[in-house]
Amino acid sequence: MIREYTVTKDILNIRSKPSDESDDSYRGCLLKGSKVWVDEDDVIGSIPKGGESNLWKQITGSENVVAKDGLVPVSEFVQKDYEIFVSALNFDWQKTKGETVTIGLIDTGIIPDSEYYQKFKEEIISNTNTILSHGNFIGGILSAKKNIIGIAKNARLFSIKYKSDGDDLPILLNNFIQALTDILNFNDSVILNISQGFNSRIMNDEFKIEEEKIRLLFKQISNQKNKLIFCAADDNLAINDNPFPANIEECISVGCINEDYNNLAISAKLNFLTPMVNFTSFDNSFNLTQGSGSSFSTAMISGLASCFLSSKGFISKNAFLEEMEKSSVDKSFFKYGDIK
């Protein structure tokens, strides 16, 4: 039976044989969000860049192959309502949907479209390109209103595009410092969502001045009323590498593990540990795509914090952590795969 599939990997390689042992087998690639048609024997669709055939899974007479784990049936990409997922926590404050709160998203930028986002403000620091869709994916989890229903869809999303494909580290650090400065100078309450992680050793050895500026900005932002910072702390073994700035004391850090690391001993500073699950959200064309990792778990928790702040009228690191601890479970009860 032929079914329409969506490519879920950032880059899905097409090869002449089911092996990546040699570069000679490379025939082209598909980008995340591309549509193909698959049955048990073959894949039918447009010829990809560098490809010579529209048959990609190996069958008799076919020249090219593609990994099936990079494809998900389009029929499974139905509307995702993250409000429903978090409603199981039974916190009354979730019902505010983030009204009156601003979520600062320092990332690769959103695609500003009022059809999908109810309230948004955009700032572009890095405009090298708009290829990266990471920010739009997170924006969907936080506050989308169509196809994806965000946790805090009534919040105002303040997207700061600080990162583009190809920015080197010195530029990236300066852009990040500028983005934090913009949040510091923003007058309203802010829940700040950050996915960026820098290597702590490199920062300490080569970018000490920039590191100190970032630490000071974190402290200054956190000292302002009703501003709270959430940052992804990486996945699996990388959690214990103490990625910067998730390891800053003023930050609420979010790590993520898959089932292979359920027994991982965690030595790093970590406020939240979550199971690695499959999230559905937007690419830059608002096609639904999937991804997993601490970046998206951080968005879930930032969205919850926005609802908490909206309902209570105040937020602090200790107050929010104490509230969330009420619904914590031992990691032996973690559920993996599709989000539950």
Coordinates of C-alpha atoms in Angstrom, one line a residue:
M1 CA 0.0 0.0 0.0
I2 CA 1.4 3.4 -1.0
R3 CA 1.3 6.1 1.7
E4 CA 2.6 9.7 1.8
Y5 CA 5.5 10.2 4.1
T6 CA 7.3 13.3 5.5
V7 CA 11.1 13.4 5.9
T8 CA 11.9 13.9 9.6
K9 CA 15.7 14.1 9.5
D10 CA 17.4 17.4 8.8
I11 CA 19.2 15.7 5.9
L12 CA 18.2 12.2 4.6
N13 CA 20.8 10.8 2.4
I14 CA 20.0 8.8 -0.7
R15 CA 22.5 6.1 -1.6
S16 CA 23.0 3.5 -4.2
K17 CA 23.1 0.7 -1.6
P18 CA 22.0 0.4 2.0
S19 CA 25.4 1.3 3.5
D20 CA 27.3 4.5 4.3
E21 CA 30.7 2.8 4.3
S22 CA 31.8 4.7 1.2
D23 CA 31.1 8.1 -0.1
D24 CA 30.8 6.5 -3.5
S25 CA 27.3 5.3 -2.6
Y26 CA 26.0 8.9 -2.1
R27 CA 23.4 9.9 -4.7
G28 CA 21.8 12.9 -3.2
C29 CA 19.6 14.0 -0.2
L30 CA 16.2 15.0 0.9
L31 CA 15.7 17.8 3.4
K32 CA 13.4 17.7 6.4
G33 CA 9.8 18.4 5.5
S34 CA 10.1 16.9 2.0
K35 CA 7.2 14.7 0.9
V36 CA 7.6 11.2 -0.6
W37 CA 5.3 8.2 -1.2
V38 CA 6.3 4.9 0.3
D39 CA 5.1 1.3 0.4
E40 CA 6.9 -1.8 1.5
D41 CA 8.9 -1.9 -1.7
D42 CA 9.5 1.5 -3.2
V43 CA 9.5 5.2 -2.7
I44 CA 7.9 7.4 -5.4
G45 CA 8.3 11.2 -5.6
S46 CA 10.1 14.1 -7.2
I47 CA 13.8 13.5 -8.2
P48 CA 15.9 15.0 -5.3
K49 CA 19.0 17.2 -5.7
G50 CA 21.8 15.0 -7.1
G51 CA 19.4 12.1 -7.6
E52 CA 18.9 10.2 -10.9
S53 CA 15.8 8.3 -10.0
N54 CA 12.5 8.7 -8.2
L55 CA 12.9 5.1 -6.8
W56 CA 14.7 5.3 -3.5
K57 CA 14.1 2.2 -1.5
Q58 CA 16.0 -0.8 -2.8
I59 CA 13.9 -3.2 -4.9
T60 CA 14.6 -5.3 -7.9
G61 CA 15.9 -3.0 -10.7
S62 CA 16.0 0.1 -8.4
E63 CA 19.2 2.2 -8.2
N64 CA 18.8 4.2 -5.0
V65 CA 18.0 3.5 -1.4
V66 CA 16.9 5.7 1.6
A67 CA 16.7 4.9 5.4
K68 CA 13.1 4.2 6.4
D69 CA 13.7 5.6 9.9
G70 CA 14.0 9.1 8.3
L71 CA 10.3 9.0 7.2
V72 CA 7.1 9.3 9.1
P73 CA 3.6 8.8 7.5
V74 CA 1.9 12.2 6.8
S75 CA -1.3 10.6 8.2
E76 CA 0.3 10.6 11.6
F77 CA 1.0 14.3 11.4
V78 CA -2.4 15.4 12.7
Q79 CA -2.9 18.6 14.7
K80 CA -0.9 18.5 18.0
D81 CA -2.5 20.2 21.0
Y82 CA 0.2 20.6 23.7
E83 CA -2.4 22.1 26.0
I84 CA -4.0 18.7 26.1
F85 CA -0.7 17.0 26.9
V86 CA 0.1 19.2 29.9
S87 CA -3.5 19.2 31.2
A88 CA -2.7 15.8 32.9
L89 CA -0.6 17.7 35.4
N90 CA -3.9 19.2 36.8
F91 CA -2.5 22.6 37.6
D92 CA -5.2 25.2 37.5
W93 CA -2.8 27.9 36.4
Q94 CA -2.2 26.2 33.0
K95 CA -5.6 27.4 31.8
T96 CA -4.4 31.0 31.4
K97 CA -2.5 30.0 28.2
G98 CA 0.1 32.5 29.0
E99 CA -2.1 35.6 28.7
T100 CA -0.2 38.9 29.3
V101 CA 3.2 37.2 29.4
T102 CA 6.1 37.6 26.9
I103 CA 8.1 34.6 26.0
G104 CA 11.6 35.6 24.8
L105 CA 12.9 33.1 22.3
I106 CA 16.6 33.5 21.6
D107 CA 17.0 31.1 18.7
T108 CA 17.2 30.8 14.9
G109 CA 14.0 33.0 14.4
I110 CA 10.4 32.3 13.7
I111 CA 8.5 32.8 10.5
P112 CA 6.2 35.8 11.4
D113 CA 2.8 34.7 10.2
S114 CA -0.4 35.8 12.0
E115 CA -2.2 32.7 10.7
Y116 CA -0.1 30.5 12.9
Y117 CA 1.0 32.9 15.8
Q118 CA -1.5 35.0 17.6
K119 CA 0.9 37.6 19.2
F120 CA 4.5 38.0 18.2
K121 CA 7.4 40.4 17.9
E122 CA 10.5 39.7 15.9
E123 CA 14.0 41.0 16.0
I124 CA 16.8 39.9 13.7
I125 CA 20.4 40.1 14.8
S126 CA 21.8 37.5 12.4
N127 CA 20.5 37.6 8.9
T128 CA 23.0 35.4 7.1
N129 CA 20.1 33.1 6.0
T130 CA 16.8 31.7 7.1
I131 CA 17.5 28.0 6.5
L132 CA 17.5 26.9 10.1
S133 CA 13.9 26.0 11.3
H134 CA 14.8 25.2 14.9
G135 CA 13.2 28.5 16.2
N136 CA 10.0 28.0 14.3
F137 CA 9.7 24.5 15.7
I138 CA 10.1 25.7 19.2
G139 CA 7.8 28.7 18.5
G140 CA 5.1 26.2 17.6
I141 CA 5.4 24.3 20.9
L142 CA 5.3 27.5 22.8
S143 CA 2.5 29.6 21.2
A144 CA 1.2 28.4 17.9
K145 CA -2.6 28.6 17.3
K146 CA -3.1 26.5 14.1
N147 CA -2.1 22.9 13.3
I148 CA 0.0 23.1 16.4
I149 CA -1.6 24.4 19.6
G150 CA 1.1 25.8 21.8
I151 CA 1.0 25.5 25.6
A152 CA 0.9 29.3 26.0
K153 CA -0.8 30.3 22.8
N154 CA -2.1 33.6 24.3
A155 CA 1.4 34.7 25.3
R156 CA 3.3 37.2 23.2
L157 CA 6.3 35.5 21.5
F158 CA 9.4 37.8 21.3
S159 CA 11.6 36.0 18.8
I160 CA 15.2 37.1 18.6
K161 CA 17.1 35.6 15.7
Y162 CA 20.7 35.5 16.9
K163 CA 21.9 32.6 14.9
S164 CA 22.2 31.6 11.2
D165 CA 23.8 28.7 9.4
G166 CA 27.5 29.5 9.0
D167 CA 28.0 32.0 11.9
D168 CA 31.3 31.3 13.5
L169 CA 31.7 31.2 17.3
P170 CA 32.9 34.8 17.9
I171 CA 30.0 36.2 15.9
L172 CA 27.6 33.8 17.6
L173 CA 28.8 34.9 21.1
N174 CA 28.5 38.6 20.2
N175 CA 25.0 38.0 18.8
F176 CA 24.0 36.1 21.9
I177 CA 25.2 38.9 24.2
Q178 CA 23.2 41.4 22.2
A179 CA 20.1 39.3 22.4
L180 CA 20.5 39.0 26.2
T181 CA 21.0 42.7 26.4
D182 CA 17.7 43.2 24.5
I183 CA 15.9 41.0 27.1
L184 CA 17.5 42.9 29.9
N185 CA 16.2 46.2 28.5
F186 CA 12.7 44.8 27.8
N187 CA 10.3 46.3 30.4
D188 CA 7.7 43.6 30.7
S189 CA 7.8 40.2 32.4
V190 CA 9.7 37.7 30.4
I191 CA 10.1 33.9 30.4
L192 CA 13.3 33.4 28.4
N193 CA 13.8 30.2 26.3
I194 CA 17.3 29.4 25.2
S195 CA 18.6 26.2 23.4
Q196 CA 22.1 27.3 22.8
G197 CA 25.0 25.5 24.5
F198 CA 28.6 26.4 24.4
N199 CA 31.6 24.3 25.4
S200 CA 32.5 25.3 29.0
R201 CA 36.2 24.6 28.5
I202 CA 36.5 26.6 25.3
M203 CA 34.6 29.5 26.8
N204 CA 36.9 29.5 29.8
D205 CA 40.1 29.2 27.8
E206 CA 39.4 31.3 24.7
F207 CA 36.4 33.5 25.3
K208 CA 36.7 34.6 29.0
I209 CA 35.5 38.1 28.4
E210 CA 32.4 37.0 26.5
E211 CA 31.8 34.4 29.2
E212 CA 31.9 37.0 32.0
K213 CA 29.5 39.3 30.0
I214 CA 27.0 36.4 29.6
R215 CA 27.2 35.5 33.3
L216 CA 26.6 39.2 34.3
L217 CA 23.6 39.5 31.9
F218 CA 22.1 36.3 33.3
K219 CA 22.5 37.7 36.8
Q220 CA 21.1 41.1 35.8
I221 CA 18.1 39.6 34.0
S222 CA 17.3 37.3 36.9
N223 CA 17.4 40.2 39.4
Q224 CA 14.6 41.9 37.5
K225 CA 11.1 41.2 38.7
N226 CA 9.3 38.3 36.9
K227 CA 12.0 37.4 34.5
L228 CA 13.1 33.7 34.5
I229 CA 15.6 32.0 32.2
F230 CA 15.3 28.4 30.9
C231 CA 18.1 26.7 28.9
A232 CA 18.6 23.3 27.3
A233 CA 21.4 21.3 29.0
D234 CA 21.8 18.8 26.2
D235 CA 21.1 15.1 25.9
N236 CA 22.3 11.8 27.3
L237 CA 26.1 11.8 28.2
A238 CA 26.5 15.4 27.1
I239 CA 24.5 16.5 30.1
N240 CA 27.5 15.8 32.3
D241 CA 29.7 18.1 30.1
N242 CA 28.2 21.1 31.9
P243 CA 27.3 23.0 28.8
F244 CA 27.3 26.8 29.1
P245 CA 25.1 28.7 29.9
A246 CA 22.8 26.0 31.2
N247 CA 25.3 25.6 34.1
I248 CA 24.9 29.2 35.3
E249 CA 23.2 29.3 38.7
E250 CA 20.5 31.8 37.7
C251 CA 19.4 29.5 34.8
I252 CA 16.8 26.7 35.0
S253 CA 18.5 23.9 33.1
V254 CA 16.7 21.1 31.3
G255 CA 18.3 17.8 30.2
C256 CA 17.0 14.9 28.3
I257 CA 17.7 11.2 28.1
N258 CA 16.6 8.4 25.8
E259 CA 15.9 4.8 27.0
D260 CA 19.5 3.8 26.5
Y261 CA 20.6 6.2 29.3
N262 CA 17.8 5.6 31.8
N263 CA 20.4 4.7 34.4
L264 CA 22.7 7.5 33.7
A265 CA 24.4 9.0 36.8
I266 CA 24.1 12.8 36.5
S267 CA 26.8 14.8 38.1
A268 CA 26.0 18.2 36.4
K269 CA 23.8 20.9 37.7
L270 CA 20.4 20.1 36.4
N271 CA 16.9 21.3 37.4
F272 CA 14.8 19.2 35.1
L273 CA 15.5 15.8 33.6
T274 CA 12.9 14.7 30.9
P275 CA 12.5 11.6 28.7
M276 CA 13.4 12.0 25.1
V277 CA 10.1 11.9 23.2
N278 CA 8.9 12.8 19.6
F279 CA 7.6 16.3 19.3
T280 CA 5.7 17.6 16.3
S281 CA 5.9 21.2 15.2
F282 CA 6.7 23.5 12.3
D283 CA 9.4 23.7 9.7
N284 CA 9.9 27.1 8.0
S285 CA 7.1 26.5 5.6
F286 CA 4.7 25.5 8.4
N287 CA 4.8 21.9 7.3
L288 CA 4.5 19.5 10.3
T289 CA 7.7 17.8 11.1
Q290 CA 9.1 15.9 14.1
G291 CA 12.1 16.2 16.4
S292 CA 13.4 15.2 19.9
G293 CA 15.8 16.5 22.4
S294 CA 16.3 18.9 25.3
S295 CA 15.6 22.0 23.2
F296 CA 12.0 20.9 22.8
S297 CA 11.6 19.7 26.4
T298 CA 12.8 23.2 27.4
A299 CA 10.1 24.7 25.3
M300 CA 7.5 22.6 27.1
I301 CA 8.7 23.8 30.5
S302 CA 9.1 27.4 29.4
G303 CA 5.5 27.3 28.2
L304 CA 4.3 26.0 31.6
A305 CA 6.3 28.7 33.3
S306 CA 4.5 31.3 31.2
C307 CA 1.1 30.0 32.3
F308 CA 2.2 30.0 35.9
L309 CA 3.4 33.6 35.7
S310 CA 0.2 34.6 33.9
S311 CA -2.0 33.1 36.6
K312 CA 0.0 34.0 39.7
G313 CA 1.2 37.4 38.7
F314 CA 4.7 36.6 39.9
I315 CA 7.4 34.0 39.3
S316 CA 10.8 33.1 40.8
K317 CA 13.1 30.1 40.3
N318 CA 12.3 28.6 43.7
A319 CA 8.6 29.1 43.4
F320 CA 8.3 27.5 40.0
L321 CA 10.6 24.6 40.9
E322 CA 8.6 23.8 44.0
E323 CA 5.4 23.9 42.0
M324 CA 6.7 21.6 39.3
E325 CA 8.1 19.1 41.8
K326 CA 4.6 18.2 42.7
S327 CA 4.3 16.3 39.4
S328 CA 7.8 14.8 39.3
V329 CA 8.3 11.1 38.9
D330 CA 11.3 8.8 39.2
K331 CA 13.0 8.4 35.8
S332 CA 12.3 4.6 36.0
F333 CA 8.7 5.6 35.1
F334 CA 9.8 7.6 32.0
K335 CA 7.9 6.9 28.8
Y336 CA 9.7 7.3 25.5
G337 CA 8.6 7.5 21.8
D338 CA 5.6 9.7 21.0
I339 CA 4.9 12.3 23.6
K340 CA 2.6 11.3 26.4

